[in-house]
Structure formats: C-alpha cells, structure tokens
Amino acid sequence: MAERDPETNVALGEGKLTFPCEQCGSALEYAPGSDQLRCNHCGHTQAIQGERSILEHDFEDMLQRIGRAPASTLGGHSVQCEGCGAQAMLAGQAGRCAFCGAPVVMDVKELGEIVPPESLLPFGIDGPKAREAFQQWVRKLWFAPNDLKRLAQVHGIDGVYLPYWTYDSQTTTRYKGLRGDHYYVTESYTDAQGNRQTRQVQKTRWRPASGTVRVGFDDVLVCASQSLPRPLIEKLEPWDLHNLRGFEAGYLSGFIAERYRIGLEDGFQVADERMQPEIRSAIRSDIGGDVQQILSMQVRHADVKCKHVLLPLWISSFRYKEKVFRFIVNARTGEVAGERPWSVAKIVLTVLLVAAVIAAIVIIAKSR
C-alpha cells in the first residue's frame, strides 16, 4: 500500500500524487465547475479542503528571498517532452505531449526547484464541452483540408494548467513630446474646368510639451509558458482573476500542470511591454491638442507586487503533414483560438472559379 501524507491523506508513491476515494480507494479527479473531487469508478465525491490564502509578494523580495520548492509540490510526477521541451507535472502516464502532439514524453526524476503557485482558477468547462467547441471551430473553417474534420473527431484534447505571473505597479513617467493644434487656411486653386475656386486646408501648429503622468496597474497578466505562441494565448483573455482560489493540489488531479519557463524577472519585462500602450495613452491625454508626438519617456516602477498563478485551458495539438497545429479553449469562459492548416487545392480552385466567372461576365458584356 502506498505511503500517505498524515495531514492530507494523499497517497504518495512512485513519484505520483493521487487522491484516494473514501468509498473504494480508486483515484479521484477534479470535477470541473465544482469544489469536488469525483471518483470515476464508483461516483463518490469529496470536497476539496484546505485552500491557501491568495497572497501578493513584493517583487524584489520574491526575487531574493521567497523560498523555492521542488516541482513535485504541484503534485504528480515530472515529464519533459523530447519534441518541444515542455516541462509539466501530471498524475498518471503521458503517451504524447499536450503542446505539440509528439508521441514520446520522457519521465524525469525532478525538474528542479520552482516558485510554487499560491492561487489558481479551477476548470469550469469539462472535456466534452471543449471537444464540441473544437469540432464547431473546425466546421466553420474556410478552405480547410477535407480530412481535418476527421482529425477533430478522433484527436484527443487535454486539460492543462498554464503558469502565469501577475504584476501590480505604480508607474511614474516623465515625458517630452509635441502638441499639435489644427487650424485652417483658405487656399485658392483652379479646378478641372479652369475656374478659380477656394477651399479650407487643414494645417497643424506644433509646440513643445513635457510633463509627468502616473498610471497604476493591477494584475497585468504574463503567460510564463513557452510551449504556445503568445499571440495565440492572449486571444483567450480576459480571465476572471477576481475568482482566483487559493492553491490546493486537488484542483490539479486529472490534469496537467506545466512548469513555468519564463522566470519572474523576464516576465516583468513582458509586463512592462503590456503596460506601454496605457502609459502612452495617458501621455497623449496629458499633452492634449488635436494630435501628439511622444519624443521620449522615462518610466519608473514603484510598489511592484507579483504572484504566481495557474490558469486552465483545454488544448488539442495535432500534426498535419508534419506541422503542429494547436487549438485552445479558455476553460473558464469558453473563448476559443486556434491555428489551422489551409487546403492549397481548394484555394487554387476557388481562384480559378472566380477568374472564370469574371471572364464570363466580361465576354457577355462585350458581346452586347
């Protein structure tokens, strides 16, 4: 019999973390949309207990002093894909990688230490709903290969918790720029008939501008995964971060939890990029006038806070003609995004058909 943690009654052994059913002893899995673990063998449910508080940490303190923990604190055992390099924790075995569809996933004893997550959003949408969303998305694709629909029917979909950092910051930005105010002058010209006319022409009067703007940011979200393209992931936003729960390993049971590959400090650089448009908007508003130019800006961050969270999505990675395509679903809102193959034959036939129709219209018009 596997050794059990005396405080949580969690079964430990063979590098795996499982939650035994009180009725039959089988492994429990988290039931999306609830606070329950469910036994797929006998149907018994158990409440998830012991959630942690949701904490935000001082950024510099977290960099220097926040304790690291083994990746196994996420629960399950460590795996690394030999195809794309994705690192994850999971209960049970993996026959393929959720991120690239590669058929071999390598078990490893330990993936090193991590900053442990302290909060997450549990799954709210289950696998059947996610698969249906995938199939609907495929049905709506124009110029898709004919066998793509078959792939959508047979290909698996995996529940994955992606790692994210959130950042708060109070920014102070000194800027220099130009303020442009429009004015109009009357201009004379000669029209096509040789007649003299007048018209109002817009011109811009520029003058220097400088100042300071202060913009506060709360929970700027940065995906800490490198397994999926950032533009694809950002299509799933926004996330309902106000519903974050304190971390409890039970929410991960039956799912994959990817380990972050973008560190806390590098993540802040991405967060700074995401703050730039709002800071620039504040500067333009402060300059005023009809148009503005920003010549320079010096951003200072203060009272920076951060936290490590896990967010849920469903992902289907499939290979089509040796290229990997991904389809993802926000497991909270149902928002979908995906990469898709194109049928060159369908595109060529459509172009030829359109050209033939245009040619026919021209011939008919000339014959009249």
mmCIF file of N, CA and C in Angstrom, residues 197-242:
data_model
loop_
_atom_site.group_PDB
_atom_site.id
_atom_site.type_symbol
_atom_site.label_atom_id
_atom_site.label_comp_id
_atom_site.label_asym_id
_atom_site.label_seq_id
_atom_site.Cartn_x
_atom_site.Cartn_y
_atom_site.Cartn_z
ATOM 1 N N GLN A 197 -11.261 78.487 -57.692
ATOM 2 C CA GLN A 197 -12.053 78.083 -56.543
ATOM 3 C C GLN A 197 -11.244 78.319 -55.264
ATOM 4 N N THR A 198 -11.943 78.256 -54.129
ATOM 5 C CA THR A 198 -11.249 78.313 -52.834
ATOM 6 C C THR A 198 -11.659 77.106 -51.995
ATOM 7 N N ARG A 199 -10.773 76.730 -51.103
ATOM 8 C CA ARG A 199 -11.055 75.611 -50.197
ATOM 9 C C ARG A 199 -10.329 75.822 -48.882
ATOM 10 N N GLN A 200 -10.848 75.146 -47.816
ATOM 11 C CA GLN A 200 -10.229 75.203 -46.492
ATOM 12 C C GLN A 200 -9.221 74.066 -46.366
ATOM 13 N N VAL A 201 -8.005 74.391 -46.011
ATOM 14 C CA VAL A 201 -6.942 73.403 -45.886
ATOM 15 C C VAL A 201 -6.501 73.320 -44.431
ATOM 16 N N GLN A 202 -6.470 72.086 -43.921
ATOM 17 C CA GLN A 202 -6.050 71.884 -42.529
ATOM 18 C C GLN A 202 -4.538 71.899 -42.420
ATOM 19 N N LYS A 203 -4.042 72.638 -41.429
ATOM 20 C CA LYS A 203 -2.628 72.649 -41.107
ATOM 21 C C LYS A 203 -2.479 72.420 -39.602
ATOM 22 N N THR A 204 -1.276 72.132 -39.155
ATOM 23 C CA THR A 204 -1.043 71.830 -37.742
ATOM 24 C C THR A 204 0.064 72.725 -37.207
ATOM 25 N N ARG A 205 -0.219 73.350 -36.075
ATOM 26 C CA ARG A 205 0.771 74.174 -35.376
ATOM 27 C C ARG A 205 1.341 73.353 -34.228
ATOM 28 N N TRP A 206 2.648 73.116 -34.238
ATOM 29 C CA TRP A 206 3.300 72.290 -33.229
ATOM 30 C C TRP A 206 4.010 73.144 -32.189
ATOM 31 N N ARG A 207 3.969 72.663 -30.942
ATOM 32 C CA ARG A 207 4.742 73.308 -29.879
ATOM 33 C C ARG A 207 5.206 72.251 -28.883
ATOM 34 N N PRO A 208 6.335 72.507 -28.209
ATOM 35 C CA PRO A 208 6.881 71.503 -27.284
ATOM 36 C C PRO A 208 5.930 71.241 -26.110
ATOM 37 N N ALA A 209 5.997 70.009 -25.610
ATOM 38 C CA ALA A 209 5.210 69.618 -24.432
ATOM 39 C C ALA A 209 6.047 68.678 -23.573
ATOM 40 N N SER A 210 5.888 68.767 -22.277
ATOM 41 C CA SER A 210 6.578 67.854 -21.361
ATOM 42 C C SER A 210 5.758 67.764 -20.087
ATOM 43 N N GLY A 211 6.008 66.733 -19.309
ATOM 44 C CA GLY A 211 5.263 66.582 -18.062
ATOM 45 C C GLY A 211 5.488 65.218 -17.438
ATOM 46 N N THR A 212 4.640 64.909 -16.481
ATOM 47 C CA THR A 212 4.713 63.644 -15.745
ATOM 48 C C THR A 212 3.319 63.054 -15.630
ATOM 49 N N VAL A 213 3.190 61.765 -15.899
ATOM 50 C CA VAL A 213 1.912 61.080 -15.723
ATOM 51 C C VAL A 213 2.120 59.906 -14.768
ATOM 52 N N ARG A 214 1.075 59.595 -14.027
ATOM 53 C CA ARG A 214 1.105 58.467 -13.081
ATOM 54 C C ARG A 214 -0.041 57.514 -13.424
ATOM 55 N N VAL A 215 0.309 56.258 -13.639
ATOM 56 C CA VAL A 215 -0.676 55.239 -14.004
ATOM 57 C C VAL A 215 -0.454 54.020 -13.124
ATOM 58 N N GLY A 216 -1.502 53.544 -12.492
ATOM 59 C CA GLY A 216 -1.414 52.340 -11.673
ATOM 60 C C GLY A 216 -1.911 51.121 -12.439
ATOM 61 N N PHE A 217 -1.270 49.984 -12.211
ATOM 62 C CA PHE A 217 -1.646 48.743 -12.882
ATOM 63 C C PHE A 217 -1.903 47.666 -11.839
ATOM 64 N N ASP A 218 -2.931 46.851 -12.101
ATOM 65 C CA ASP A 218 -3.285 45.759 -11.201
ATOM 66 C C ASP A 218 -3.424 44.479 -12.003
ATOM 67 N N ASP A 219 -2.720 43.453 -11.585
ATOM 68 C CA ASP A 219 -2.804 42.127 -12.195
ATOM 69 C C ASP A 219 -2.555 42.141 -13.698
ATOM 70 N N VAL A 220 -1.453 42.755 -14.120
ATOM 71 C CA VAL A 220 -1.027 42.632 -15.517
ATOM 72 C C VAL A 220 -0.567 41.191 -15.710
ATOM 73 N N LEU A 221 -1.170 40.520 -16.674
ATOM 74 C CA LEU A 221 -1.020 39.080 -16.804
ATOM 75 C C LEU A 221 0.045 38.736 -17.836
ATOM 76 N N VAL A 222 0.953 37.827 -17.461
ATOM 77 C CA VAL A 222 2.010 37.382 -18.363
ATOM 78 C C VAL A 222 2.056 35.857 -18.328
ATOM 79 N N CYS A 223 1.851 35.232 -19.476
ATOM 80 C CA CYS A 223 1.955 33.778 -19.548
ATOM 81 C C CYS A 223 3.418 33.380 -19.428
ATOM 82 N N ALA A 224 3.723 32.480 -18.515
ATOM 83 C CA ALA A 224 5.101 32.055 -18.263
ATOM 84 C C ALA A 224 5.455 30.776 -19.006
ATOM 85 N N SER A 225 4.617 30.393 -19.965
ATOM 86 C CA SER A 225 4.885 29.217 -20.789
ATOM 87 C C SER A 225 5.550 29.645 -22.087
ATOM 88 N N GLN A 226 6.403 28.778 -22.611
ATOM 89 C CA GLN A 226 6.964 28.966 -23.950
ATOM 90 C C GLN A 226 6.469 27.890 -24.904
ATOM 91 N N SER A 227 5.499 27.110 -24.462
ATOM 92 C CA SER A 227 5.026 25.983 -25.255
ATOM 93 C C SER A 227 3.977 26.382 -26.278
ATOM 94 N N LEU A 228 3.372 27.560 -26.099
ATOM 95 C CA LEU A 228 2.355 28.048 -27.017
ATOM 96 C C LEU A 228 2.702 29.475 -27.426
ATOM 97 N N PRO A 229 2.393 29.869 -28.666
ATOM 98 C CA PRO A 229 2.692 31.235 -29.100
ATOM 99 C C PRO A 229 1.930 32.274 -28.276
ATOM 100 N N ARG A 230 2.623 33.343 -27.897
ATOM 101 C CA ARG A 230 1.995 34.369 -27.067
ATOM 102 C C ARG A 230 0.760 34.994 -27.723
ATOM 103 N N PRO A 231 0.804 35.331 -29.033
ATOM 104 C CA PRO A 231 -0.403 35.896 -29.653
ATOM 105 C C PRO A 231 -1.609 34.966 -29.571
ATOM 106 N N LEU A 232 -1.357 33.643 -29.656
ATOM 107 C CA LEU A 232 -2.461 32.682 -29.559
ATOM 108 C C LEU A 232 -3.032 32.667 -28.153
ATOM 109 N N ILE A 233 -2.162 32.629 -27.148
ATOM 110 C CA ILE A 233 -2.602 32.585 -25.760
ATOM 111 C C ILE A 233 -3.390 33.847 -25.399
ATOM 112 N N GLU A 234 -2.941 35.004 -25.874
ATOM 113 C CA GLU A 234 -3.583 36.260 -25.492
ATOM 114 C C GLU A 234 -4.984 36.389 -26.070
ATOM 115 N N LYS A 235 -5.322 35.565 -27.073
ATOM 116 C CA LYS A 235 -6.685 35.584 -27.612
ATOM 117 C C LYS A 235 -7.702 35.021 -26.622
ATOM 118 N N LEU A 236 -7.222 34.290 -25.605
ATOM 119 C CA LEU A 236 -8.139 33.733 -24.605
ATOM 120 C C LEU A 236 -8.512 34.751 -23.536
ATOM 121 N N GLU A 237 -7.859 35.894 -23.502
ATOM 122 C CA GLU A 237 -8.147 36.899 -22.481
ATOM 123 C C GLU A 237 -9.461 37.609 -22.805
ATOM 124 N N PRO A 238 -10.114 38.192 -21.778
ATOM 125 C CA PRO A 238 -9.662 38.307 -20.386
ATOM 126 C C PRO A 238 -10.014 37.071 -19.552
ATOM 127 N N TRP A 239 -9.283 36.924 -18.450
ATOM 128 C CA TRP A 239 -9.548 35.880 -17.457
ATOM 129 C C TRP A 239 -10.228 36.515 -16.251
ATOM 130 N N ASP A 240 -11.068 35.753 -15.597
ATOM 131 C CA ASP A 240 -11.809 36.254 -14.422
ATOM 132 C C ASP A 240 -10.955 36.103 -13.162
ATOM 133 N N LEU A 241 -9.901 36.896 -13.092
ATOM 134 C CA LEU A 241 -8.954 36.765 -11.984
ATOM 135 C C LEU A 241 -9.565 37.091 -10.633
ATOM 136 N N HIS A 242 -10.703 37.790 -10.612
ATOM 137 C CA HIS A 242 -11.357 38.074 -9.329
ATOM 138 C C HIS A 242 -11.898 36.796 -8.689
#
